[in-house]
XYZ file of C-alpha atoms in Angstrom:
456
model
C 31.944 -42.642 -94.962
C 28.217 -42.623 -95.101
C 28.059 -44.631 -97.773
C 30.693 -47.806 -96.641
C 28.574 -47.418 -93.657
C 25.400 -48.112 -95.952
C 27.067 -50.646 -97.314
C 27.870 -52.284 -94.147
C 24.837 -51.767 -92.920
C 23.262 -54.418 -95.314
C 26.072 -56.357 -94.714
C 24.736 -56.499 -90.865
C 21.122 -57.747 -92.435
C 22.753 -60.659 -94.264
C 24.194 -61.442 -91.276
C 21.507 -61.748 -89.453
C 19.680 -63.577 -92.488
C 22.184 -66.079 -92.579
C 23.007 -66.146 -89.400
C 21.705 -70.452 -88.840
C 24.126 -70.880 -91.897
C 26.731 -69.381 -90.784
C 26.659 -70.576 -87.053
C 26.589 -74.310 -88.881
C 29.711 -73.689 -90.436
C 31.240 -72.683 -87.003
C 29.811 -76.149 -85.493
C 31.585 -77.857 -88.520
C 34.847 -76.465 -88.482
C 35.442 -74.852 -85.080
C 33.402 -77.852 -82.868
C 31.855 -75.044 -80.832
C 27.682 -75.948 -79.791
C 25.392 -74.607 -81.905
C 24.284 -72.524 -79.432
C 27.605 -70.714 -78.413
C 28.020 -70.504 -82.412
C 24.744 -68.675 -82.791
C 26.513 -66.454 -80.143
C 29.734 -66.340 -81.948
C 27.740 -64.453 -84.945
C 25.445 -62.531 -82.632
C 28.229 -60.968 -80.660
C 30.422 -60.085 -84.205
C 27.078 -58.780 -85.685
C 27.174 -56.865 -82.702
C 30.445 -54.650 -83.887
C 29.075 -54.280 -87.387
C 26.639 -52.340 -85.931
C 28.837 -50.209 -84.317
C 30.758 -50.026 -87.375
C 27.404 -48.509 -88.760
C 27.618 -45.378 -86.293
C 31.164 -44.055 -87.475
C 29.738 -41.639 -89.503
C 28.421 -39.922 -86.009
C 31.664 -41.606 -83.809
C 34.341 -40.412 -86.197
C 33.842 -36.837 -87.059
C 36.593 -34.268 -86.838
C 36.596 -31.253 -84.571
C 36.722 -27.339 -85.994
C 37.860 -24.639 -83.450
C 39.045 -20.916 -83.859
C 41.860 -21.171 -81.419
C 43.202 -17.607 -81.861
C 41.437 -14.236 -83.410
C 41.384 -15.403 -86.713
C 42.720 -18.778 -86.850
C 40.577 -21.960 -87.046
C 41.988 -25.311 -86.318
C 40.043 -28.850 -87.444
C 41.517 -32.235 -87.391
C 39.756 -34.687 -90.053
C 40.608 -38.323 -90.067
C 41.539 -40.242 -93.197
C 41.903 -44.194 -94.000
C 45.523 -45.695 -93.513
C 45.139 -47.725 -96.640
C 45.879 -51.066 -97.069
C 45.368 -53.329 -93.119
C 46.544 -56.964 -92.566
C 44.374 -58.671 -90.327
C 45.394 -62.096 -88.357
C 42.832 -63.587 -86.287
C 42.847 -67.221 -84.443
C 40.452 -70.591 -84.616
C 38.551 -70.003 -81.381
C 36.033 -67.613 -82.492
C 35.735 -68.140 -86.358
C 32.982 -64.924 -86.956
C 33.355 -62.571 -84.142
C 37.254 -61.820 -83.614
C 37.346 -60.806 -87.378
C 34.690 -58.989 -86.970
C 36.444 -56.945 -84.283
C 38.527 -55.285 -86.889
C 37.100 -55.924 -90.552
C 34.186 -53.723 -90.026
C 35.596 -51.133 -88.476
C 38.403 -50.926 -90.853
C 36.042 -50.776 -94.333
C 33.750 -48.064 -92.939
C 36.823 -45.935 -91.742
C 37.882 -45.952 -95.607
C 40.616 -48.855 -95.463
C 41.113 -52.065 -97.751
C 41.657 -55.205 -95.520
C 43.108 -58.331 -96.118
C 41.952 -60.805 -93.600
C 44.260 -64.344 -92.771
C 41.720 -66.288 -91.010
C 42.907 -69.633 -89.266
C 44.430 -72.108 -91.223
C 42.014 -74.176 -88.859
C 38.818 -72.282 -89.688
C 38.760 -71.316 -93.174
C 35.174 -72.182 -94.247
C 33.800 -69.263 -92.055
C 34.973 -66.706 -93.575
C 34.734 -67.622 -96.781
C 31.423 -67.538 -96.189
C 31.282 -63.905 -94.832
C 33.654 -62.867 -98.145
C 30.304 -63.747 -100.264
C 28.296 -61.889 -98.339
C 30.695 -58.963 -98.430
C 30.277 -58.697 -102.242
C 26.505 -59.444 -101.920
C 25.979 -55.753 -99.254
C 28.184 -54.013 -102.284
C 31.664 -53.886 -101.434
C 33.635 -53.723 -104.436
C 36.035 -56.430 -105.154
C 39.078 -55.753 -103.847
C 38.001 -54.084 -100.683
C 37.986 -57.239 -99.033
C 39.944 -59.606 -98.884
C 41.143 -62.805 -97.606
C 44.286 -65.075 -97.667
C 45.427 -68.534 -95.942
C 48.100 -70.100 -94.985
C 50.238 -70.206 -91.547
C 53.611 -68.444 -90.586
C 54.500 -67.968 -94.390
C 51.533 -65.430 -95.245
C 51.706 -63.975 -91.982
C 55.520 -62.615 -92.488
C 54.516 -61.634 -96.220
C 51.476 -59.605 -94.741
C 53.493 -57.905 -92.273
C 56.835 -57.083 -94.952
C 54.664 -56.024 -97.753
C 55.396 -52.176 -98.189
C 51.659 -51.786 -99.323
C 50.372 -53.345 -95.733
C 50.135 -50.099 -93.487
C 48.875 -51.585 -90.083
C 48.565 -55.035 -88.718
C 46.100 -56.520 -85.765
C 46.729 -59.994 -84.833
C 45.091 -61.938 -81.979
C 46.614 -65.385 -80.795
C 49.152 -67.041 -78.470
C 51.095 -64.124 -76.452
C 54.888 -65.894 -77.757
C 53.202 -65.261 -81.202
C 51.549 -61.752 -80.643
C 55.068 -60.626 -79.398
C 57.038 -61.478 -82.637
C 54.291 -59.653 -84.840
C 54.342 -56.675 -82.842
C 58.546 -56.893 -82.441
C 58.260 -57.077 -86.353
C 56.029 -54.819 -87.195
C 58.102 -52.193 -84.985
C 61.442 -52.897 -86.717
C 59.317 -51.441 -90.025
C 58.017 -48.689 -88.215
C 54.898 -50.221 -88.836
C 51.145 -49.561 -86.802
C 50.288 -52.740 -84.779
C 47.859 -53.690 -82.272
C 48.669 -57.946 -81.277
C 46.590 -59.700 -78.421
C 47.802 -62.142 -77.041
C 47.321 -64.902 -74.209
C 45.417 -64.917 -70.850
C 45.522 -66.193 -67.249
C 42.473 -65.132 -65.872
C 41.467 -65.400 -61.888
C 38.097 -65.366 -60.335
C 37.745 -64.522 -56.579
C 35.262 -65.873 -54.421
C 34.276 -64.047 -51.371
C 32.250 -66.018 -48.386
C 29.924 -62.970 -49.051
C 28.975 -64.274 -52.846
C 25.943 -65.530 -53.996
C 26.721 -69.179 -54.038
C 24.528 -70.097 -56.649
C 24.723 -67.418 -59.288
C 28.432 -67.534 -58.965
C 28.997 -70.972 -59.415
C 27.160 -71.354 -62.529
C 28.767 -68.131 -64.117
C 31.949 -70.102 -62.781
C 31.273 -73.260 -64.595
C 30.041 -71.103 -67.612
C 33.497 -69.111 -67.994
C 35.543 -72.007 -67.342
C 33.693 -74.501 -69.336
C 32.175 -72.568 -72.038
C 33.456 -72.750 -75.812
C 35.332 -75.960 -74.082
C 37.922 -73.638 -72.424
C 39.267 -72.089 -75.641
C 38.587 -68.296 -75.345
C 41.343 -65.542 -73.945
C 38.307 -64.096 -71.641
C 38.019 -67.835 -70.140
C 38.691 -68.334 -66.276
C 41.395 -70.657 -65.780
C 42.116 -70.207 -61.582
C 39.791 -69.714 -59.101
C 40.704 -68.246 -55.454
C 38.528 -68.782 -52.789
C 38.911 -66.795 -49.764
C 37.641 -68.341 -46.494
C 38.713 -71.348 -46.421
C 36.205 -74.237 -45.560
C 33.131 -71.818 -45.820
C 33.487 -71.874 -49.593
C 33.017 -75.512 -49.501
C 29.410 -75.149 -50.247
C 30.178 -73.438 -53.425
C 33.194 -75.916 -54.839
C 30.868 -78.131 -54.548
C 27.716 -76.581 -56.223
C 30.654 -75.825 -59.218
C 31.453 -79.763 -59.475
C 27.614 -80.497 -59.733
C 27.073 -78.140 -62.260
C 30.449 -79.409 -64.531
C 29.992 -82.781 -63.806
C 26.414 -82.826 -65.063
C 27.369 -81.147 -68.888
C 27.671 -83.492 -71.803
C 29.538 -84.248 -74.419
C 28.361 -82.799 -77.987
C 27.453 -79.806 -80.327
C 23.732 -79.868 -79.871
C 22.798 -76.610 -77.374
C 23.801 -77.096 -73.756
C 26.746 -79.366 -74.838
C 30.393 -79.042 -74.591
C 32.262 -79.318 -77.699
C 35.278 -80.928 -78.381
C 38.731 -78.893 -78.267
C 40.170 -78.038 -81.734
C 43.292 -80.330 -82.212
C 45.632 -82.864 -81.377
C 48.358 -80.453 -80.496
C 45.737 -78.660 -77.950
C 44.668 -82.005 -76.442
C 47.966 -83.031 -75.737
C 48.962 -79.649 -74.306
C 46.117 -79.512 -71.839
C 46.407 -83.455 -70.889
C 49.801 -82.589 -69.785
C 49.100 -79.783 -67.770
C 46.388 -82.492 -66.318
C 49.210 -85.360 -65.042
C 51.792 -82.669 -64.396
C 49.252 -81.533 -61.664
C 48.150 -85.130 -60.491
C 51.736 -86.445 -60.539
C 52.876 -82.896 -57.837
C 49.630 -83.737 -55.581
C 46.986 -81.751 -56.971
C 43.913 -83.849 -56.273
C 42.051 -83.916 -59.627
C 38.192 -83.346 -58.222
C 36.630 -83.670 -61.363
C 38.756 -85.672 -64.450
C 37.606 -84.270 -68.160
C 40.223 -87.192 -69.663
C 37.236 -89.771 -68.650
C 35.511 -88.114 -71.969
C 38.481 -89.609 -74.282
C 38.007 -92.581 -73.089
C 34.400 -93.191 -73.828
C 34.639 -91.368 -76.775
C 38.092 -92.652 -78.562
C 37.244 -93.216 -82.273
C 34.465 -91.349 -82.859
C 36.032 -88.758 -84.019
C 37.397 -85.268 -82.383
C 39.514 -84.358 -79.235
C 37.333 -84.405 -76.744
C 38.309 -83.440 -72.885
C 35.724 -82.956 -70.678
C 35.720 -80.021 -67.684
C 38.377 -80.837 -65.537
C 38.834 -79.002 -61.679
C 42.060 -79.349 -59.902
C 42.677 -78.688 -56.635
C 45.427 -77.174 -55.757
C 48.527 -77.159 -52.785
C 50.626 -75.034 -54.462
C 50.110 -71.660 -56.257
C 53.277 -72.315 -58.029
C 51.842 -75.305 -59.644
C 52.525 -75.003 -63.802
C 48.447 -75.190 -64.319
C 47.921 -72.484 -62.222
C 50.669 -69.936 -63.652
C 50.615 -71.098 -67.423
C 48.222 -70.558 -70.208
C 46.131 -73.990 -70.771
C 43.461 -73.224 -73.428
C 41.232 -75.802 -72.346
C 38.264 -77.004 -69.750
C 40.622 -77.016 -66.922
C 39.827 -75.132 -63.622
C 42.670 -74.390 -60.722
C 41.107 -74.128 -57.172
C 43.409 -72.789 -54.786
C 42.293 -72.270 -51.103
C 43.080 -68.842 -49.802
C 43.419 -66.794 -46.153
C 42.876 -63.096 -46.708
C 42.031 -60.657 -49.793
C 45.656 -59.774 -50.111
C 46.897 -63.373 -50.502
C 44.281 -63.708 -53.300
C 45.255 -59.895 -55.332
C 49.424 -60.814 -54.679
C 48.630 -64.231 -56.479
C 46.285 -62.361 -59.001
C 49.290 -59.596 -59.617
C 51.894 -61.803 -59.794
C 50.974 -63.294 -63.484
C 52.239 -62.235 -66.338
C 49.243 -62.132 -68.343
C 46.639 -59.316 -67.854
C 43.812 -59.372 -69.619
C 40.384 -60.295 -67.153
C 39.500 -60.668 -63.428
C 36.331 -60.882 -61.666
C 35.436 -60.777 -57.865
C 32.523 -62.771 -56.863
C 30.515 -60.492 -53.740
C 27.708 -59.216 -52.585
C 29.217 -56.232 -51.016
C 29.962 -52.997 -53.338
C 32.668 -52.177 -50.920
C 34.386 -55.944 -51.122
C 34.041 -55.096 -55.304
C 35.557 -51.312 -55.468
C 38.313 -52.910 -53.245
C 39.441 -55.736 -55.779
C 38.977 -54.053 -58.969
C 41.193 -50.895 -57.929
C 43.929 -53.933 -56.976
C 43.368 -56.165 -59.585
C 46.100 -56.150 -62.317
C 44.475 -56.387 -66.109
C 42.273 -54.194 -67.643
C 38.810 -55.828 -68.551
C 37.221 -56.656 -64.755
C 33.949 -58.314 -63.722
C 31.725 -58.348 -60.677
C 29.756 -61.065 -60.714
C 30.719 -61.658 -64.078
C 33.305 -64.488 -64.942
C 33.405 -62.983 -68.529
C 33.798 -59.566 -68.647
C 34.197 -58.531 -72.264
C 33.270 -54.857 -72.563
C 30.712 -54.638 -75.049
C 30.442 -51.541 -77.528
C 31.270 -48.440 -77.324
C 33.325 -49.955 -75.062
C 37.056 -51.329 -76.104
C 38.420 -54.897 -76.258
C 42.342 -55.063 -75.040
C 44.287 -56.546 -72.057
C 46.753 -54.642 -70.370
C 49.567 -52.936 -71.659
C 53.267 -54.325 -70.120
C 52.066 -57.452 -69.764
C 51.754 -60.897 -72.021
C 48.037 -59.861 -72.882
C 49.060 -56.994 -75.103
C 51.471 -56.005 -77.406
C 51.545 -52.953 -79.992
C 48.843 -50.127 -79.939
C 45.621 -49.438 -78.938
C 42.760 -51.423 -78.105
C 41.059 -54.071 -80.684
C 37.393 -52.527 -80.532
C 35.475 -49.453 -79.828
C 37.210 -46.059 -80.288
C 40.793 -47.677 -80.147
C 40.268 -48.758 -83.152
C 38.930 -46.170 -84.764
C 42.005 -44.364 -83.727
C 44.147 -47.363 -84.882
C 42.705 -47.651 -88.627
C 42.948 -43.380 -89.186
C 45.123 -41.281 -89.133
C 44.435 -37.527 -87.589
C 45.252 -35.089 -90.078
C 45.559 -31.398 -88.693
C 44.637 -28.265 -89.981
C 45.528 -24.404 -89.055
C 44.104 -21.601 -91.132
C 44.396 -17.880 -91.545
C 42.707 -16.086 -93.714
C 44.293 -12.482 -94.685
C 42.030 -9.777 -93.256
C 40.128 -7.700 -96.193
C 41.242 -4.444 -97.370
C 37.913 -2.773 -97.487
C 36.561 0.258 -95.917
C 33.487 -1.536 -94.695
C 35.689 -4.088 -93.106
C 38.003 -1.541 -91.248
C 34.766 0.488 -90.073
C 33.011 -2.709 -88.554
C 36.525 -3.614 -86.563
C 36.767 -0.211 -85.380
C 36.207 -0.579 -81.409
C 32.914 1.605 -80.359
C 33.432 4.316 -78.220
C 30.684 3.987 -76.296
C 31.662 0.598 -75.299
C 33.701 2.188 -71.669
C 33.993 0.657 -68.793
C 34.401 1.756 -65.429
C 36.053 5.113 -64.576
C 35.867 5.700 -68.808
C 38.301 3.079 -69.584
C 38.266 1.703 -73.065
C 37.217 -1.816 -72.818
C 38.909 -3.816 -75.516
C 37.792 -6.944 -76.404
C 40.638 -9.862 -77.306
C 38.505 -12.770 -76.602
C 35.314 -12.242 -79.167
C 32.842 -12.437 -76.975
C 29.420 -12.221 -78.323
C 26.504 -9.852 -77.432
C 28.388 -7.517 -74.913
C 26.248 -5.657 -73.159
């Protein structure tokens, strides 16, 4: 293990070497700024380093359970993992299971994005350049076709996927008729609450931040927020409006990029005038950005804030994927939690405060598993583990993604009893024989069964 961790330790300082190369290529083929793709590598370069610490993280345990009987559980490599990751973040979702997955002795075979090849390839160069043999890694493209062959072949052992929850379910459902591992991520509908308490102006540009940033196209992203209080958070719609109306459209740092596709542009446009035409009031419009930029190139929707009547509107229940914020106006904490509950999805929430009270009250309510206070995008960084919550859309299969889940996930725990027979020697029957002297109270033999050392 010590030395795949080596080897991915250099791996880490190409990486970082290359790391204006590599964000470039993210620009190119994802549309992402340049600064959230500098990000994108930072924040996968981020779990190669972990990966570097398995040799400490992963160790097996050695105990003598009974007089003469040691137990130790070691952990060996699965062998061959599939790994399925999507378009949004090109370097850093791979890099939530590749690394991991070498240094804990397994071969991978990565399908990156039909959408996002170039990326990758990349990273597959400087795989061989940190000295991983040829064959370690590997990489393989293509769309539903490759992903069924991964998942059938008899040499693939586990399978990670992250995507589109419909999607994540059928890997996972397949996987399990082949009594095969699998850990599949899926969608997200994350809420943001806003108390009156909150420090309007830190928490409406972490707002416009989770909503807007990577142009709405990340599973962490905040797609509904609830404001308790009513007209007091007026002051703070407003401040988020400012703040989304004044970005611009681009890939230079500070920019919003444009979304990936045609097939995502019409999905979230729909969502837009499905809104509009119930009686949403559309406070700020993001389809003004097609307009003034229609043939030059890329889909480009700008952020877009909808104001709610109804918390049964489609845009505030369904997945969107895009720049699109869902306001909806409510009257006490447990209006906002029965609305938060009630989705399907359950992978991030975060309650805006300044009260630590207000916050242990909402995140022992809230249902997903990765919460933030104050923080619109609370991605547990490592040691920590990336996953949403198990039962609902966010997560199918086993395990978290990151972090000791997935050291778990890409091992398996192999145990180990042992006796010894005792020796048949004189000097060993003479040193077992209990001492005399060794009485207790009243003169009682005291007999030792527990092997306690230095008796007095």
């Amino acid at each position: 293990m010590k030395s795949r961790a080596a080897m991915m330790l250099k791996f880490h300082g190409l990486v970082e070497s290359h790391k204006h190369e590599l964000a470039k290529l993210i620009v190119m083929e994802n549309g992402k700024n340049y600064t959230e793709a500098l990000a994108d590598v930072a924040k996968g370069n981020e779990t190669v380093e972990y990966a570097c610490s398995l040799p400490q993280m992963a160790q097996g345990k050695i105990l003598e359970v009974s007089r003469g009987v040691m137990c130790q559980d070691k952990r060996v490599p699965l062998g061959v993992v599939a790994c399925i990751v999507p378009f949004n973040f090109p370097f850093m979702v791979p890099m939530w299971t590749v690394p991991i997955a070498l240094v804990m002795g397994n071969c991978v075979v990565l399908k990156p994005s039909e959408k996002v090849p170039l990326t990758m390839y990349r990273v597959a160069e400087l795989m061989i350049e940190a000295g991983f043999p040829k064959g370690v890694f590997n990489m393989v493209n293509g769309s539903v076709e490759a992903v069924n062959a991964l998942i059938d072949h008899k040499e693939v052992r586990a399978v990670t996927f992250v995507g589109s929850s419909p999607v994540a379910k059928i890997v996972s459902s397949r996987c399990q008729a082949l009594n095969k591992r699998c850990t599949a991520l899926g969608g997200a509908k994350n809420h943001l609450i806003a108390l009156p308490d909150c420090e309007v102006e830190s928490a409406a540009r972490d707002i416009v931040v989770s909503f807007a940033g990577c142009s709405g196209q990340r599973c962490m992203a905040a797609s509904v927020l609830l404001l308790v209080g009513g007209e007091k958070q007026d002051k703070l719609l407003d401040i988020v409006m400012k703040k989304a109306a004044a970005l611009r459209a681009g890939t230079d740092a500070g920019c919003m990029g444009p979304v990936i596709d045609k097939n995502s542009s019409k999905k979230i446009l729909s969502y837009i005038a499905d809104a509009e035409k119930g009686g949403a009031t559309i406070l700020l419009d993001g389809r003004r950005w097609m307009e003034s930029h229609e043939g030059k190139g890329g889909e480009w929707i700008g952020p877009t804030i909808i104001k709610h009547n109804s918390r049964f509107d489609k845009a505030v229940k369904d997945e969107i994927f895009g720049p699109v914020l869902s306001v909806v106006s409510v009257q006490s904490w447990n209006e906002a939690i029965d609305i938060e509950n009630s989705n399907p999805f359950g992978n991030a929430a975060c309650i805006y405060t300044s009260n630590g009270g207000h916050a242990e009250w909402f995140t022992s309510r809230f249902r997903a598993s990765m919460l933030g206070v104050n923080i619109g995008i609370p991605v547990p960084r490592e040691p920590f583990s990336f996953g949403g919550l198990y039962g609902t859309y966010s997560k199918y299969g086993d395990q978290d993604i990151t972090g000791d889940g997935a050291i778990e996930f890409f091992s398996n725990r192999i145990k180990i009893s042992t006796r010894w027979p005792s020796p048949q020697t004189d000097e060993f029957r003479a040193n077992n024989v209990v001492d005399a002297s060794m009485n207790g109270c009243n003169g009682h033999l005291v007999t030792d069964h527990a092997n306690f050392n230095g008796r007095i």
